[in-house]
Coordinates of C-alpha atoms in Angstrom, one line a residue:
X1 CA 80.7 138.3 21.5
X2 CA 80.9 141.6 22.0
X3 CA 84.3 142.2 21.5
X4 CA 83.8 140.1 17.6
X5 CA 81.1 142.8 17.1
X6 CA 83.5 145.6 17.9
X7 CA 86.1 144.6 15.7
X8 CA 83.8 143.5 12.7
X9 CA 82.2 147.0 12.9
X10 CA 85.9 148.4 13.2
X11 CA 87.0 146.4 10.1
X12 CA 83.6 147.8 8.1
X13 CA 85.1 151.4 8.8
X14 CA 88.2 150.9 7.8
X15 CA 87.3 149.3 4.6
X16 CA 85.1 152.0 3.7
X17 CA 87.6 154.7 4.6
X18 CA 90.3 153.1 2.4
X19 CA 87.9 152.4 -0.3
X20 CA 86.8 156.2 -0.4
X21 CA 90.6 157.6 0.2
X22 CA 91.5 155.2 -3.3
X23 CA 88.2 156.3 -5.0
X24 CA 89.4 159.9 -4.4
X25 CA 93.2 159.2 -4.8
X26 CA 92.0 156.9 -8.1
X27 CA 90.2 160.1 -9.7
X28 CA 93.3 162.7 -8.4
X29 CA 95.7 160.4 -10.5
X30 CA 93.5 159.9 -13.7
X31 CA 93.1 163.9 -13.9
X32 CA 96.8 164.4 -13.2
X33 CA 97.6 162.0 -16.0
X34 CA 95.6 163.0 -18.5
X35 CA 97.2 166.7 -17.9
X36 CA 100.6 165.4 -18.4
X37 CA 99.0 163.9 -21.7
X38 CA 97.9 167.5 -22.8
X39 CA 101.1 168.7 -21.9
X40 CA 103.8 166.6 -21.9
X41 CA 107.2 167.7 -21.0

């Protein structure tokens, strides 16, 4: 049992790591691309 709670909790962190690395990655690439919009090439 203790093991299932281990690897649940494990699983919990991951998730919320990757969800704030997209959130942050999300909002990087919407900036970038609305730069290339004010200045495209």
């Amino acid at each position: 049992m203790a093991k299932a709670t281990t690897i649940s909790q494990m699983l919990d962190k991951v998730k919320s790591h990757s969800f704030s690395w997209l959130k942050t990655y999300n909002v990087n690439l919407g900036l970038n691309s609305h730069m290339w919009w004010l200045n495209p090439l």
